[in-house]
CSV table of C-alpha atoms and ligand atoms in Angstrom, one decimal:
chain,number,residue,atom,x,y,z
A,169,UNK,CA,40.1,48.9,70.5
A,170,UNK,CA,41.1,50.3,73.9
A,171,UNK,CA,44.6,49.2,73.5
A,172,UNK,CA,44.8,50.9,70.1
A,173,UNK,CA,43.7,54.2,71.6
A,174,UNK,CA,46.6,54.0,74.0
A,175,UNK,CA,49.2,54.0,71.2
A,176,UNK,CA,49.1,57.7,70.5
A,177,UNK,CA,49.4,58.3,74.2
A,178,UNK,CA,52.4,56.1,74.4
A,179,UNK,CA,54.0,57.7,71.4
A,180,UNK,CA,53.6,61.1,73.0
A,181,UNK,CA,55.2,59.9,76.2
A,182,UNK,CA,58.2,58.5,74.2
A,183,UNK,CA,58.6,61.7,72.3
A,184,UNK,CA,58.6,63.6,75.6
A,185,UNK,CA,61.3,61.3,77.0
A,186,UNK,CA,63.4,61.6,73.9
A,187,UNK,CA,63.1,65.4,74.1
A,188,UNK,CA,64.6,65.3,77.6
A,189,UNK,CA,67.6,63.3,76.7
A,190,UNK,CA,68.4,65.1,73.5
A,191,UNK,CA,69.6,68.3,75.0
A,192,UNK,CA,72.0,69.9,72.5
A,193,UNK,CA,75.7,69.5,73.3
A,194,UNK,CA,76.0,73.2,74.2
A,195,UNK,CA,73.1,72.9,76.8
A,196,UNK,CA,74.5,69.9,78.7
A,197,UNK,CA,76.5,70.5,81.9
A,198,UNK,CA,80.1,70.9,80.6
A,199,UNK,CA,81.4,70.4,84.1
A,200,UNK,CA,79.5,67.2,84.6
A,201,UNK,CA,80.5,65.9,81.1
A,202,UNK,CA,84.2,66.7,81.6
A,203,UNK,CA,84.3,65.1,85.0
A,204,UNK,CA,82.8,61.9,83.5
A,205,UNK,CA,85.1,61.9,80.5
A,206,UNK,CA,88.1,63.3,82.3
A,207,UNK,CA,88.7,65.6,79.4
A,208,UNK,CA,88.2,69.3,78.6
A,209,UNK,CA,88.1,70.3,74.9
A,210,UNK,CA,89.6,73.8,74.7
A,211,UNK,CA,89.5,76.2,71.8
A,212,UNK,CA,93.0,77.6,71.3
A,213,UNK,CA,94.7,79.8,68.7
A,214,UNK,CA,97.1,78.2,66.2
A,215,UNK,CA,98.3,81.4,64.6
A,216,UNK,CA,99.4,83.4,67.7
A,217,UNK,CA,103.0,83.0,68.8
A,218,UNK,CA,103.5,83.0,72.6
A,219,UNK,CA,99.8,82.1,73.2
A,220,UNK,CA,98.8,79.4,70.8
A,221,UNK,CA,100.9,78.6,67.8
A,222,UNK,CA,101.0,75.3,65.8
A,223,UNK,CA,104.4,73.7,65.8
A,224,UNK,CA,104.9,72.4,62.3
A,225,UNK,CA,107.2,69.7,63.6
A,226,UNK,CA,104.5,67.8,65.6
A,227,UNK,CA,101.3,69.7,64.6
A,228,UNK,CA,100.7,70.6,68.2
A,229,UNK,CA,99.6,74.0,69.5
A,230,UNK,CA,102.0,75.6,71.9
A,231,UNK,CA,102.0,78.8,74.0
A,232,UNK,CA,100.9,80.4,77.3
A,233,UNK,CA,97.2,79.8,76.7
A,234,UNK,CA,97.8,76.1,75.9
A,235,UNK,CA,100.0,75.6,79.0
A,236,UNK,CA,97.4,77.4,81.1
A,237,UNK,CA,94.7,75.1,79.7
A,238,UNK,CA,96.7,72.0,80.5
A,239,UNK,CA,97.3,73.2,84.1
A,240,UNK,CA,93.7,74.2,84.6
A,241,UNK,CA,92.5,70.8,83.3
A,242,UNK,CA,94.7,69.0,85.8
A,243,UNK,CA,93.5,71.2,88.7
A,244,UNK,CA,89.9,70.7,87.8
A,245,UNK,CA,89.8,67.0,86.9
A,246,UNK,CA,92.8,65.4,88.5
A,247,UNK,CA,96.1,63.9,87.4
A,248,UNK,CA,94.8,61.4,84.8
A,249,UNK,CA,92.8,64.0,82.9
A,250,UNK,CA,93.4,65.2,79.4
A,251,UNK,CA,93.2,68.6,77.8
A,252,UNK,CA,92.2,68.4,74.1
A,253,UNK,CA,92.7,71.2,71.7
A,254,UNK,CA,90.7,72.5,68.8
A,255,UNK,CA,92.0,75.4,66.7
A,256,UNK,CA,90.0,78.6,66.8
A,257,UNK,CA,90.4,82.1,65.3
A,258,UNK,CA,89.2,85.4,66.7
A,259,UNK,CA,86.2,85.1,64.5
A,260,UNK,CA,85.3,81.4,64.9
A,261,UNK,CA,85.8,81.0,68.7
A,262,UNK,CA,82.3,82.0,69.9
A,263,UNK,CA,80.4,80.1,67.2
A,264,UNK,CA,82.4,77.0,67.9
A,265,UNK,CA,81.6,77.3,71.6
A,266,UNK,CA,77.9,77.9,70.9
A,267,UNK,CA,77.7,74.8,68.7
A,268,UNK,CA,79.2,72.7,71.4
A,269,UNK,CA,82.4,71.9,69.4
A,270,UNK,CA,84.5,73.0,72.3
A,271,UNK,CA,83.9,73.2,76.0
A,272,UNK,CA,85.7,76.4,76.6
A,273,UNK,CA,87.8,79.1,74.9
A,274,UNK,CA,91.2,80.0,76.1
A,275,UNK,CA,92.5,82.1,73.2
A,276,UNK,CA,93.7,85.6,73.9
A,277,UNK,CA,90.1,86.6,74.4
A,278,UNK,CA,89.3,89.8,76.3
A,279,UNK,CA,86.3,89.7,78.6
A,280,UNK,CA,84.3,92.6,77.1
A,281,UNK,CA,80.8,93.6,78.3
A,282,UNK,CA,79.4,92.9,74.8
A,283,UNK,CA,80.8,89.3,74.8
A,284,UNK,CA,79.6,88.8,78.4
A,285,UNK,CA,76.1,89.0,77.1
A,286,UNK,CA,76.6,85.7,75.2
A,287,UNK,CA,79.3,83.8,77.0
A,288,UNK,CA,80.2,83.1,80.6
A,289,UNK,CA,83.7,84.5,81.5
A,290,UNK,CA,86.1,83.3,84.2
A,291,UNK,CA,88.2,85.7,86.2
A,292,UNK,CA,91.0,87.2,84.1
A,293,UNK,CA,94.1,85.0,83.8
A,294,UNK,CA,96.4,87.5,81.9
A,295,UNK,CA,96.7,91.3,81.7
A,296,UNK,CA,97.1,92.5,78.1
A,297,UNK,CA,96.6,95.8,76.4
A,298,UNK,CA,96.3,96.9,72.8
A,299,UNK,CA,99.3,98.3,71.0
A,300,UNK,CA,100.8,98.9,67.5
A,301,UNK,CA,103.4,97.0,65.4
A,302,UNK,CA,105.2,99.0,62.8
A,303,UNK,CA,108.3,98.7,60.6
A,304,UNK,CA,111.5,99.9,62.4
A,305,UNK,CA,111.8,103.0,60.1
A,306,UNK,CA,108.1,104.0,60.5
A,307,UNK,CA,107.2,107.6,61.7
A,308,UNK,CA,104.2,106.2,63.6
A,309,UNK,CA,104.8,106.4,67.4
A,310,UNK,CA,101.3,106.2,68.8
A,311,UNK,CA,97.6,106.2,67.8
A,312,UNK,CA,97.9,110.0,67.3
A,313,UNK,CA,100.0,109.4,64.2
A,314,UNK,CA,97.4,107.1,62.4
A,315,UNK,CA,95.2,109.7,60.7
A,316,UNK,CA,95.0,108.8,57.0
A,317,UNK,CA,97.0,105.6,57.5
A,318,UNK,CA,95.9,102.0,57.0
A,319,UNK,CA,95.8,99.9,60.1
A,320,UNK,CA,95.7,96.1,59.8
A,321,UNK,CA,93.7,93.9,62.2
A,322,UNK,CA,91.9,90.6,62.5
A,323,UNK,CA,88.2,89.9,61.9
A,324,UNK,CA,86.4,89.1,65.2
A,325,UNK,CA,89.0,90.7,67.4
A,326,UNK,CA,88.2,93.4,69.8
A,327,UNK,CA,91.2,95.4,68.5
A,328,UNK,CA,89.5,96.4,65.2
A,329,UNK,CA,86.6,97.9,67.2
A,330,UNK,CA,88.9,99.7,69.7
A,331,UNK,CA,91.1,101.1,67.0
A,332,UNK,CA,88.1,102.9,65.3
A,333,UNK,CA,87.6,104.8,68.6
A,334,UNK,CA,91.3,105.4,69.3
A,335,UNK,CA,92.1,106.5,65.7
A,336,UNK,CA,88.9,107.5,64.0
A,337,UNK,CA,90.7,108.9,61.0
A,338,UNK,CA,92.6,105.7,60.2
A,339,UNK,CA,91.5,103.2,57.6
A,340,UNK,CA,91.1,99.7,59.1
A,341,UNK,CA,91.8,96.6,57.0
A,342,UNK,CA,90.6,93.3,58.5
A,343,UNK,CA,92.4,90.0,57.7
A,344,UNK,CA,91.3,86.5,58.6
A,345,UNK,CA,94.0,85.7,61.1
A,346,UNK,CA,97.2,87.0,62.6
A,347,UNK,CA,99.5,85.1,60.2
A,348,UNK,CA,97.7,86.9,57.3
A,349,UNK,CA,97.8,90.2,59.0
A,350,UNK,CA,101.6,90.0,59.5
A,351,UNK,CA,102.0,89.0,55.8
A,352,UNK,CA,99.9,92.1,54.9
A,353,UNK,CA,102.1,94.3,57.0
A,354,UNK,CA,105.3,92.9,55.5
A,355,UNK,CA,104.0,93.4,52.0
A,356,UNK,CA,103.1,97.1,52.7
A,357,UNK,CA,99.3,96.7,52.6
A,358,UNK,CA,99.1,98.6,55.8
A,359,UNK,CA,101.2,101.1,57.9
A,360,UNK,CA,100.6,99.4,61.2
A,361,UNK,CA,99.2,96.2,62.7
A,362,UNK,CA,97.1,96.5,65.8
A,363,UNK,CA,96.3,93.9,68.5
A,364,UNK,CA,97.3,93.1,72.1
A,365,UNK,CA,100.9,93.9,73.1
A,366,UNK,CA,101.8,90.3,73.9
A,367,UNK,CA,100.7,89.1,70.5
A,368,UNK,CA,102.6,91.9,68.8
A,369,UNK,CA,105.8,91.1,70.8
A,370,UNK,CA,105.5,87.5,69.6
A,371,UNK,CA,105.4,88.8,66.0
A,372,UNK,CA,108.3,91.1,66.5
A,373,UNK,CA,110.4,88.2,67.8
A,374,UNK,CA,109.7,86.2,64.6
A,375,UNK,CA,110.0,89.2,62.2
A,376,UNK,CA,113.1,91.3,62.7
A,377,UNK,CA,112.6,94.8,61.3
A,378,UNK,CA,109.4,95.5,63.2
A,379,UNK,CA,108.8,97.2,66.5
A,380,UNK,CA,106.0,97.6,69.1
A,381,UNK,CA,105.1,101.3,69.7
A,382,UNK,CA,102.6,103.4,71.5
A,383,UNK,CA,102.5,101.7,74.8
A,384,UNK,CA,99.1,100.2,75.6
A,385,UNK,CA,96.0,102.2,74.9
A,386,UNK,CA,93.3,99.8,76.2
A,387,UNK,CA,93.0,97.2,78.9
A,388,UNK,CA,92.4,93.6,77.6
A,389,UNK,CA,91.9,91.2,80.5
A,390,UNK,CA,92.1,87.7,79.0
A,391,UNK,CA,89.5,85.3,80.4
A,392,UNK,CA,88.3,81.8,79.8
A,393,UNK,CA,84.9,81.7,78.1
A,394,UNK,CA,82.3,79.0,78.6
A,395,UNK,CA,78.8,79.0,77.2
A,396,UNK,CA,76.0,80.9,79.0
A,397,UNK,CA,74.5,78.8,81.8
A,398,UNK,CA,77.9,77.0,82.5
A,399,UNK,CA,78.6,78.9,85.7
A,400,UNK,CA,79.6,75.6,87.4
A,401,UNK,CA,82.5,75.2,85.0
A,402,UNK,CA,83.7,78.8,85.3
A,403,UNK,CA,83.5,78.6,89.1
A,404,UNK,CA,85.8,75.6,89.0
A,405,UNK,CA,88.1,77.3,86.4
A,406,UNK,CA,88.4,80.3,88.7
A,407,UNK,CA,89.4,78.1,91.6
A,408,UNK,CA,92.0,76.5,89.4
A,409,UNK,CA,93.4,79.8,88.2
A,410,UNK,CA,93.8,81.0,91.9
A,411,UNK,CA,95.6,77.8,92.8
A,412,UNK,CA,98.0,78.1,89.8
A,413,UNK,CA,98.8,81.7,90.8
A,414,UNK,CA,99.3,80.8,94.5
A,415,UNK,CA,101.6,77.8,93.8
A,416,UNK,CA,104.0,79.9,91.7
A,417,UNK,CA,103.2,77.9,88.6
A,418,UNK,CA,101.7,81.0,87.0
A,419,UNK,CA,104.8,83.0,87.3
A,420,UNK,CA,106.9,80.1,86.0
A,421,UNK,CA,104.7,80.1,82.8
A,422,UNK,CA,105.0,83.8,82.4
A,423,UNK,CA,108.8,83.5,82.6
A,424,UNK,CA,108.8,80.5,80.2
A,425,UNK,CA,106.9,82.3,77.5
A,426,UNK,CA,107.8,86.0,78.0
A,427,UNK,CA,111.1,85.9,79.8
A,428,UNK,CA,113.2,86.0,76.7
A,429,UNK,CA,111.1,88.5,74.6
A,430,UNK,CA,113.3,91.6,74.0
A,431,UNK,CA,111.7,94.8,75.3
A,432,UNK,CA,108.8,93.1,77.0
A,433,UNK,CA,108.6,93.8,80.8
A,434,UNK,CA,107.3,90.3,81.7
A,435,UNK,CA,107.8,90.8,85.5
A,436,UNK,CA,104.9,93.3,85.3
A,437,UNK,CA,102.7,90.3,84.6
A,438,UNK,CA,103.7,88.3,87.7
A,439,UNK,CA,100.8,87.6,90.1
B,630,LIG,N1,92.2,90.4,73.0
B,630,LIG,C1,91.6,90.8,71.8
B,630,LIG,C2,90.3,90.1,71.6
B,630,LIG,O1,89.8,89.3,72.4
B,630,LIG,C3,92.5,90.7,70.6
B,630,LIG,C4,93.2,89.4,70.4
B,630,LIG,C5,92.4,88.4,69.6
B,630,LIG,O2,92.1,88.7,68.4
B,630,LIG,O3,92.1,87.3,70.1
B,630,LIG,O4,89.6,90.2,70.6
């Protein structure tokens, strides 16, 4: 009888123990896990030329963000480590991080105060600013010319929020990703496309007949985002970014991706 009475107690103990080890993926220490597995799974863009674009020939994402992720992984985990990549969009990146599908985001993501409430940001690793892309024969020169016009943007981007403040009289049409936004601009569904200057220059390179105008009307410091509570990871990422800047590898990457972009003053980005 006595033994039988112990069974519920034992069961409770077991349940408690199980509870301890079944921390959700997003709650576990990303730094500890990545050190053990020698891998970091990064969320990167696949629709954004110059930062993260899927190369149809080998199916791999390529761009400045992707190269930064590879360098940061090596600095954080050593030579034999591996950077893995999962495609994210402006809209899906935070949910994928929160679910534990990715360890960190490095995807043209501005460190905004609103986002900082739900994710942990590293120091900035790239200085962007919001601008406009228009057809070469457009009369739009800046955000002042947008009243009554339709501006295209992407769901989940900071740009669609900023443009409402910068041009309150413009109509904003939100597409799913940057490839779709560019197609919409080409087919005349909007008068201008708005996002960060670097992204727009990437589009202008691929699509003759379009130009970047209006300078930059916001500051968009790109940062790596990890989940809340992962300050160990972001601390190490910050160290890695500093090392990459000091060694000259950073400027090499800037030159590699932005050196041949017509009209883009890439030297301004040097650190
Ligand atoms: N940097 C802006 C943002 O974080 C626009 C680029 C993007 O959509 O990723 O929202």
